[in-house]
Coordinates of C-alpha atoms in Angstrom, one line a residue:
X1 CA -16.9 27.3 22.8
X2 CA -14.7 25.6 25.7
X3 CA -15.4 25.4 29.2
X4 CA -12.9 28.1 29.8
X5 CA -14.2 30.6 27.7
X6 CA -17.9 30.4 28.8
X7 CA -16.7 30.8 32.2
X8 CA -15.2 33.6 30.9
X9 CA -18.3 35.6 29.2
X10 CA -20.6 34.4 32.4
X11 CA -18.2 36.5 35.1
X12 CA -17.6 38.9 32.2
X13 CA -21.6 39.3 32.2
X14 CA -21.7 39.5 36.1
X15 CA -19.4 42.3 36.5
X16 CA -20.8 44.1 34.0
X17 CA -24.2 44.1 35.9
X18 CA -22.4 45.5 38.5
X19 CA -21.3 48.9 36.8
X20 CA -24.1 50.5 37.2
X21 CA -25.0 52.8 40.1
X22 CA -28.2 52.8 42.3
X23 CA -29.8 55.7 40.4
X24 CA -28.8 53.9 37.4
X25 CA -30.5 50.7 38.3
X26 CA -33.9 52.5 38.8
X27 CA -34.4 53.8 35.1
X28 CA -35.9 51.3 32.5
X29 CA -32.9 50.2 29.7
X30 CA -33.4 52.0 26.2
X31 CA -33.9 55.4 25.6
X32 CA -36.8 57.6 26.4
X33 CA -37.6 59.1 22.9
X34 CA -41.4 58.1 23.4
X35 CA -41.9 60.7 25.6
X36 CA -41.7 63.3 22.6
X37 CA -44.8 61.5 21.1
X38 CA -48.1 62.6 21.3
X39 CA -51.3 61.2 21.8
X40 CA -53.0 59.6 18.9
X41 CA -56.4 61.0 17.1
X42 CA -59.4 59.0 17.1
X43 CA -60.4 57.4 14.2
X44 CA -63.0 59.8 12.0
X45 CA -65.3 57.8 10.4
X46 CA -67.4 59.8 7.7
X47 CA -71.1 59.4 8.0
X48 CA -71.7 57.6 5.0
X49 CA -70.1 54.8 6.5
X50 CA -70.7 52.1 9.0
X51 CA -68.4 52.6 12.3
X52 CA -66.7 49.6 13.2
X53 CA -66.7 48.1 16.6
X54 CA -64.5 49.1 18.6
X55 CA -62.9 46.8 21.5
X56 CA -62.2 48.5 25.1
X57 CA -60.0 44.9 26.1
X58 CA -56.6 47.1 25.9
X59 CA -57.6 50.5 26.7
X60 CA -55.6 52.0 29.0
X61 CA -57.4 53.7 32.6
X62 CA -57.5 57.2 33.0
X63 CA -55.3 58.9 35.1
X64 CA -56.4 59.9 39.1
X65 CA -56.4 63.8 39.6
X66 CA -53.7 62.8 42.3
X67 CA -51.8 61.0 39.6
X68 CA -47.6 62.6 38.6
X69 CA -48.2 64.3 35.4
X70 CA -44.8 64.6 34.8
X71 CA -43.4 61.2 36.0
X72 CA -42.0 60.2 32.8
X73 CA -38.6 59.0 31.0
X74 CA -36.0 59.3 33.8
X75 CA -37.7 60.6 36.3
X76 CA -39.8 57.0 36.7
X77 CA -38.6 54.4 38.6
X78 CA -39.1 51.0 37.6
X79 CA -38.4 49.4 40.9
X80 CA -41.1 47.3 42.2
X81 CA -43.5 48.8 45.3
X82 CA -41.5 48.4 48.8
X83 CA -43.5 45.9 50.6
X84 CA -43.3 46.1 54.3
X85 CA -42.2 42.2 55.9
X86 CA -44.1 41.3 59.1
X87 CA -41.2 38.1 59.8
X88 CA -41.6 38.6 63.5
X89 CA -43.8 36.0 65.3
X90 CA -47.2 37.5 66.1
X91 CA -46.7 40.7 63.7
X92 CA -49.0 41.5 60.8
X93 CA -50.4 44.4 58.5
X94 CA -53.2 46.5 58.1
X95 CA -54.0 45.5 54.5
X96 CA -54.4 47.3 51.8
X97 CA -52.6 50.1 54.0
X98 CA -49.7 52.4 52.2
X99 CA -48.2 53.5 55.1
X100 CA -44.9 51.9 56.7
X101 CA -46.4 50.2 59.5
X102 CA -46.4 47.1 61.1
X103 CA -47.8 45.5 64.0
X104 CA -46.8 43.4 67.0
X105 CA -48.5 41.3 69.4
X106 CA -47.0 40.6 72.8
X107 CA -44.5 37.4 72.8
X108 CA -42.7 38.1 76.0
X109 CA -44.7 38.9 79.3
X110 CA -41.4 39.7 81.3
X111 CA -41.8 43.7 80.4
X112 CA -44.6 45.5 78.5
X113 CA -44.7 45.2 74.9
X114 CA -44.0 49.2 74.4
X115 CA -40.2 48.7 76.1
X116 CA -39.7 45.7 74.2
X117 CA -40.0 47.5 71.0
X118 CA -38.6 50.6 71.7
X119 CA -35.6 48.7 73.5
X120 CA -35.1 46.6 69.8
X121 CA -35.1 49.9 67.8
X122 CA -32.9 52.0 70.3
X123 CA -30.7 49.0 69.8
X124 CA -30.8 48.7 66.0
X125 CA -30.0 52.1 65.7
X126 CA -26.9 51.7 67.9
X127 CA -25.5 48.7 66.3
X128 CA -25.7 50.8 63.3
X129 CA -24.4 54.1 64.8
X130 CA -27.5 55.7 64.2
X131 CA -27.8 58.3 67.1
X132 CA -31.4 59.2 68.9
X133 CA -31.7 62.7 68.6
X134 CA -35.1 62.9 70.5
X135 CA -37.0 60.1 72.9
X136 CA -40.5 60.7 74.0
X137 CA -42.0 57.8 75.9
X138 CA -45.0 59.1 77.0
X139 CA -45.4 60.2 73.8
X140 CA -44.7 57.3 72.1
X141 CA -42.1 59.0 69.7
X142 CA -38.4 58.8 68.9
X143 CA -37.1 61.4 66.3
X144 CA -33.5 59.3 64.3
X145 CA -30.3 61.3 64.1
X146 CA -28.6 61.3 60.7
X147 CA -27.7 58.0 58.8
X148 CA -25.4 58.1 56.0
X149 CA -25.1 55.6 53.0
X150 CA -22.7 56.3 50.5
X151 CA -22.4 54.3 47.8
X152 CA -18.7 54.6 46.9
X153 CA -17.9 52.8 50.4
X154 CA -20.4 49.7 49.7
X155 CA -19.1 48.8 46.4
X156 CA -17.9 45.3 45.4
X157 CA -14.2 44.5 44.3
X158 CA -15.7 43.6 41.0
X159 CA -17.7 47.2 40.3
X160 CA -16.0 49.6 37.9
X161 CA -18.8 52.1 38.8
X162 CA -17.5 55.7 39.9
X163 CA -20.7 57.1 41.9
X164 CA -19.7 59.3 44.8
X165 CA -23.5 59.3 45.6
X166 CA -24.3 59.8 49.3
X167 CA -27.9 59.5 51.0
X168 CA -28.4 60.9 54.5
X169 CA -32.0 60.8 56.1
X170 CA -33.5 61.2 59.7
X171 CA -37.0 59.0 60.4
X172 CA -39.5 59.3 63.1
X173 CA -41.0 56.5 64.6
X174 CA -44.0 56.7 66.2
X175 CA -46.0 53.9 68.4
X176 CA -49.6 53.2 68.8
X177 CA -50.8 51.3 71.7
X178 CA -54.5 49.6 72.1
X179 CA -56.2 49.6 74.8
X180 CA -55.6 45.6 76.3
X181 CA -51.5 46.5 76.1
X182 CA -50.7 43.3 74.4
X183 CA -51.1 44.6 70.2
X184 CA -49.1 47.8 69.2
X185 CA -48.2 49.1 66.0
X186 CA -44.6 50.6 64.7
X187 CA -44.9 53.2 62.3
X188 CA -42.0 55.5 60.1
X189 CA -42.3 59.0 58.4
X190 CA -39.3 60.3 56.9
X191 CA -38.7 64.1 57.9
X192 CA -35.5 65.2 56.7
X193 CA -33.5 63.6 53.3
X194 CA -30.4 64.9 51.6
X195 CA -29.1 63.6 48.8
X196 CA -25.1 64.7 46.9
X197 CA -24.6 62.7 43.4
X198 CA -20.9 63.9 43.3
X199 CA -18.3 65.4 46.4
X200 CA -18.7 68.6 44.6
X201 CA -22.3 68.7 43.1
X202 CA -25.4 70.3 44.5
X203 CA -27.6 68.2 47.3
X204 CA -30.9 67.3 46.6
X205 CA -33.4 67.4 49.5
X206 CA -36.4 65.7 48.1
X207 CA -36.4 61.6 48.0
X208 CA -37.9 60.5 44.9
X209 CA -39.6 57.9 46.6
X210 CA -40.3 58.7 50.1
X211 CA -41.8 55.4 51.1
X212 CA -39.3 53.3 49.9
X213 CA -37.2 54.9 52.4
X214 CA -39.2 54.3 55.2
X215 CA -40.1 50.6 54.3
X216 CA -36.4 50.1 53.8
X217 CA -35.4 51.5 57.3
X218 CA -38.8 49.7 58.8
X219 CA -37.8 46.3 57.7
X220 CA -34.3 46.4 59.5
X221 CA -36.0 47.4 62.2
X222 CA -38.4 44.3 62.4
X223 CA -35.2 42.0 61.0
X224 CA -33.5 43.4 64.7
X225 CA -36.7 42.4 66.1
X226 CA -36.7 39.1 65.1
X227 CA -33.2 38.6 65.7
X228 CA -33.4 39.2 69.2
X229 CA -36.6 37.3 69.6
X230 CA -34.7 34.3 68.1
X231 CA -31.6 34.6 70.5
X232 CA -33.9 35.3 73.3
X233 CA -35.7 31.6 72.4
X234 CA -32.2 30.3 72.0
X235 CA -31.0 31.2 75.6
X236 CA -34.2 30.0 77.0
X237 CA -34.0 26.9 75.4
X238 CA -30.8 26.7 76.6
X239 CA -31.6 27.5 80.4
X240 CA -34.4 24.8 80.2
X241 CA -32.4 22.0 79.3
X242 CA -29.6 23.3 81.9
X243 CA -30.1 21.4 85.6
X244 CA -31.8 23.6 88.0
X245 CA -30.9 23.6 91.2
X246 CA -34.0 22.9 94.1
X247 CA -34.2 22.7 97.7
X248 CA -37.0 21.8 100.2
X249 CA -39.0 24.9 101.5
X250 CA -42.8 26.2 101.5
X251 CA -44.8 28.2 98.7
X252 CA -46.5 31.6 99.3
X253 CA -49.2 30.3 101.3
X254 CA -47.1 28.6 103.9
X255 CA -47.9 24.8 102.5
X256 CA -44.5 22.4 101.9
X257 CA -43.0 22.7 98.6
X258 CA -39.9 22.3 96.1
X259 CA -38.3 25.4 95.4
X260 CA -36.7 25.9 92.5
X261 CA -34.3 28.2 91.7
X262 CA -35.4 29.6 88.7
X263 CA -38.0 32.4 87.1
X264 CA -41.6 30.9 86.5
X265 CA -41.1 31.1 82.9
X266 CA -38.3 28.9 82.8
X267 CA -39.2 26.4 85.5
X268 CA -42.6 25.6 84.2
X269 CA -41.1 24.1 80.7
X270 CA -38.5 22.1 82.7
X271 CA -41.0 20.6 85.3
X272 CA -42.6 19.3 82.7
X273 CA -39.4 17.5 81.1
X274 CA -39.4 16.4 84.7
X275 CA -42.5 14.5 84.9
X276 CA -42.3 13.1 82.2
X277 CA -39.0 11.4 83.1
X278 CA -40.0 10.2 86.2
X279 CA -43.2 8.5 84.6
X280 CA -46.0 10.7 85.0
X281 CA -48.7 11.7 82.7
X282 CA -49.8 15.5 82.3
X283 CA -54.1 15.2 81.8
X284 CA -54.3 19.1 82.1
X285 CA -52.7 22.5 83.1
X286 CA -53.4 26.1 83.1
X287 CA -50.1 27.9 83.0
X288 CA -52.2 31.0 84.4
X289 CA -53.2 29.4 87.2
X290 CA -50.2 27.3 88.1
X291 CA -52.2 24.0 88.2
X292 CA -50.9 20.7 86.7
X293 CA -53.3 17.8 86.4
X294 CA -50.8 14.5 86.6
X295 CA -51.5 10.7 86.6
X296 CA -48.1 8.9 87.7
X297 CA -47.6 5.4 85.6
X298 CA -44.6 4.7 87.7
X299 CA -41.0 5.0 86.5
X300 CA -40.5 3.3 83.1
X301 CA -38.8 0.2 83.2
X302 CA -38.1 -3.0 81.1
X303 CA -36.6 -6.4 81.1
X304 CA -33.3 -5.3 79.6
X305 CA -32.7 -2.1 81.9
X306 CA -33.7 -4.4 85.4
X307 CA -30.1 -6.9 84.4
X308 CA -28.0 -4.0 84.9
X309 CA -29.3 -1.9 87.2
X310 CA -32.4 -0.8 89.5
X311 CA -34.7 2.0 88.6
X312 CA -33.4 5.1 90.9
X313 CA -36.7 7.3 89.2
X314 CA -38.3 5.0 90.6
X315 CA -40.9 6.9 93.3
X316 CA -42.7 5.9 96.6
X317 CA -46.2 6.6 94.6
X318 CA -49.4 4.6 93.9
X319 CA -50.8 4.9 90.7
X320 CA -53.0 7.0 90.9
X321 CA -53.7 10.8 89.8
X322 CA -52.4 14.0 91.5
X323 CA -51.9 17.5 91.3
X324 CA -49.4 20.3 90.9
X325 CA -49.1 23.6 92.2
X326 CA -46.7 26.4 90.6
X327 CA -46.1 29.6 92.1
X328 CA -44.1 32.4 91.1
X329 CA -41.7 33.7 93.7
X330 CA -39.9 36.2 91.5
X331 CA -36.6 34.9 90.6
X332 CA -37.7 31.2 92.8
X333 CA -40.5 29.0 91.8
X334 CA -42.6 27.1 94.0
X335 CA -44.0 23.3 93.6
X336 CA -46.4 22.1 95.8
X337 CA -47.3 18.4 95.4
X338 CA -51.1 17.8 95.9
X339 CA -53.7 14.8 96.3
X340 CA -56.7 14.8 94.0
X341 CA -58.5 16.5 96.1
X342 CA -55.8 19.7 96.3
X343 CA -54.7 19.1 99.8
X344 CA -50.6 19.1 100.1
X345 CA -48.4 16.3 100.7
X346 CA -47.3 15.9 104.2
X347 CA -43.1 17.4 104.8
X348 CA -42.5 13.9 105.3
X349 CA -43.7 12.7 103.0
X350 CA -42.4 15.4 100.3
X351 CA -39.0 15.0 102.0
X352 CA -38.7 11.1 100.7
X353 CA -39.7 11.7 97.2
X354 CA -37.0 15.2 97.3
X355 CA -33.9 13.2 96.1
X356 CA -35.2 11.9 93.1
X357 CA -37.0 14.9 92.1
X358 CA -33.9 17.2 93.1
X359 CA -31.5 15.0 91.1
X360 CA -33.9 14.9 87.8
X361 CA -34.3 18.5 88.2
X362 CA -30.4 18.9 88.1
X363 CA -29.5 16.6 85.2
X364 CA -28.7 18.2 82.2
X365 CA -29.8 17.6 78.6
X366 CA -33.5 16.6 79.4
X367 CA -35.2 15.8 75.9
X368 CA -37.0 18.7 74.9

């Protein structure tokens, strides 16, 4: 067989995969005749003779007095169980749990973790033109308008399948909160389904497999989620590396400081870019304090960079170890330069080391 013609038969084979519809895709190949047979008779073994042994290794288990009866043939999906996928940093599952529900653990302290989620889902739906139809807050609750697939509009150039087959369904998503405010979960419960094989044929308004609906519509959501949690890291990456711009003023408690102008959040990463380029050493910090525990080394310097030019990081410091002080000013943040025994610098003294701080601060591209 030549080249040509096996490339043939393998895009021959691929579009024939694609011919069949999504109802069609759910039913095992072959026919169903088995389900006209009837369960087999145990042996009978007269008395006159020894029974053999019998092994238990294949049997089959019993069915559960919850189990489908009548789940057989084409009415039995083969599809695999719809897992629910916790991609989002911090999320995870209740295990062993079979409903469609995720969790979340707080990421972003700029808002609480409630209007975080519900902001990502109100937004998924949009970008989907999904309406809301009802938004309870204090209840934690938000009822879905109608979303329509059909499966006519989503086929490929290379299906020869003629399904008309539409699927509309509302969801309700529900929240629950604990009681710290930093871990809530995101739960779905489809409450309305309609289902029309043909234009013309009747609509059907029980889903065959109710969770895989809501594990389908769950997942997107938490895909959104992670999306924006991704673009969010991206622009704050991006506003770190940017220069800041900082002036001379005081901190809340009146003592002389750098302001930067800049949210906490974002000036606390680049500060840190800064000392390090101007030679100093971080030993400790609490973030939820604001304290930085530094040991300046002096500006880095070497035989080749003193031929060509002078150090201008260079700072009017000894050796020795200091302190930091953030604070949060709302969209400003403080620095307050302190001994080692926390008492601030002096104005003029904070006023000669300004320029090169105020320059380093501004230069763009720090290494992250």
């Amino acid at each position: 067989m030549t080249i040509k013609y096996y490339l043939a038969g393998v895009l021959m084979a691929s579009v024939l995969s694609g011919c069949s519809s999504v109802e069609e895709r759910e039913l095992a190949s072959g026919s169903f005749e088995y389900i006209k047979e009837q369960p087999g008779q145990q042996i009978k073994i007269p008395e006159d003779i020894d029974s053999p042994n019998f092994s238990e290794t294949y049997q089959l288990p019993g069915l559960g007095k919850d189990a489908q009866q009548d789940t057989l043939g084409k009415d039995l999906s083969i599809l695999s169980p719809p897992l629910v996928l916790p991609i989002v940093s911090g999320s995870h599952l209740d295990e062993g749990s079979k409903r469609a529900l995720v969790w979340f653990d707080q990421i972003d302290d700029n808002q609480p973790l409630d209007s975080t989620i519900w902001n990502s889902l109100i937004n998924f739906l949009q970008s989907q033109g999904i309406g809301v139809k009802t938004f309870n807050k204090e209840e934690q609750r938000l009822v879905s308008d109608w979303t329509v697939m059909n499966e006519s509009d989503n086929a490929s150039w290379y299906s020869w399948s003629e399904s008309q087959r539409s699927v509309g369904s509302r969801f309700e998503f529900s929240m629950a909160i604990k009681p710290h405010g930093r871990t809530a979960s995101l739960s779905v419960e489809l409450v309305d389904y309609k289902e029309q094989l043909t234009l013309e044929g009747p609509e059907t308004y029980q889903a065959k497999d109710e969770r895989r609906e809501e594990v389908d519509i769950l997942n997107m959501v938490v895909e959104h989620y992670e999306f924006e949690v991704k673009l969010a890291d991206a622009k704050r990456v991006r506003q770190i590396r940017q220069g800041l711009a900082m002036e001379l003023g005081f901190d809340d408690s009146g003592a002389p400081a750098f302001v930067v102008d800049a949210g906490y959040d974002i000036a606390w990463p680049r500060l840190l870019l800064v000392l390090r380029k101007l030679g100093f050493d971080v030993k400790d910090y609490d973030k939820s304090t604001g304290l930085l525990f530094v040991k300046y080394n002096g500006a880095e310097s070497g035989w080749w960079s003193n031929i060509w030019a002078d150090n201008g990081d260079a700072l009017d410091l000894a050796t020795e170890e200091y302190r930091f002080r953030i604070g949060d000013l709302g969209k400003k943040t403080s620095v307050t330069l302190l001994n080692d025994e926390s008492e601030p610098f002096e104005v003029n003294k904070l006023t000669d080391l300004y320029q090169t701080f105020s320059q380093t601060m501004a230069a763009d591209d720090l290494d992250i």
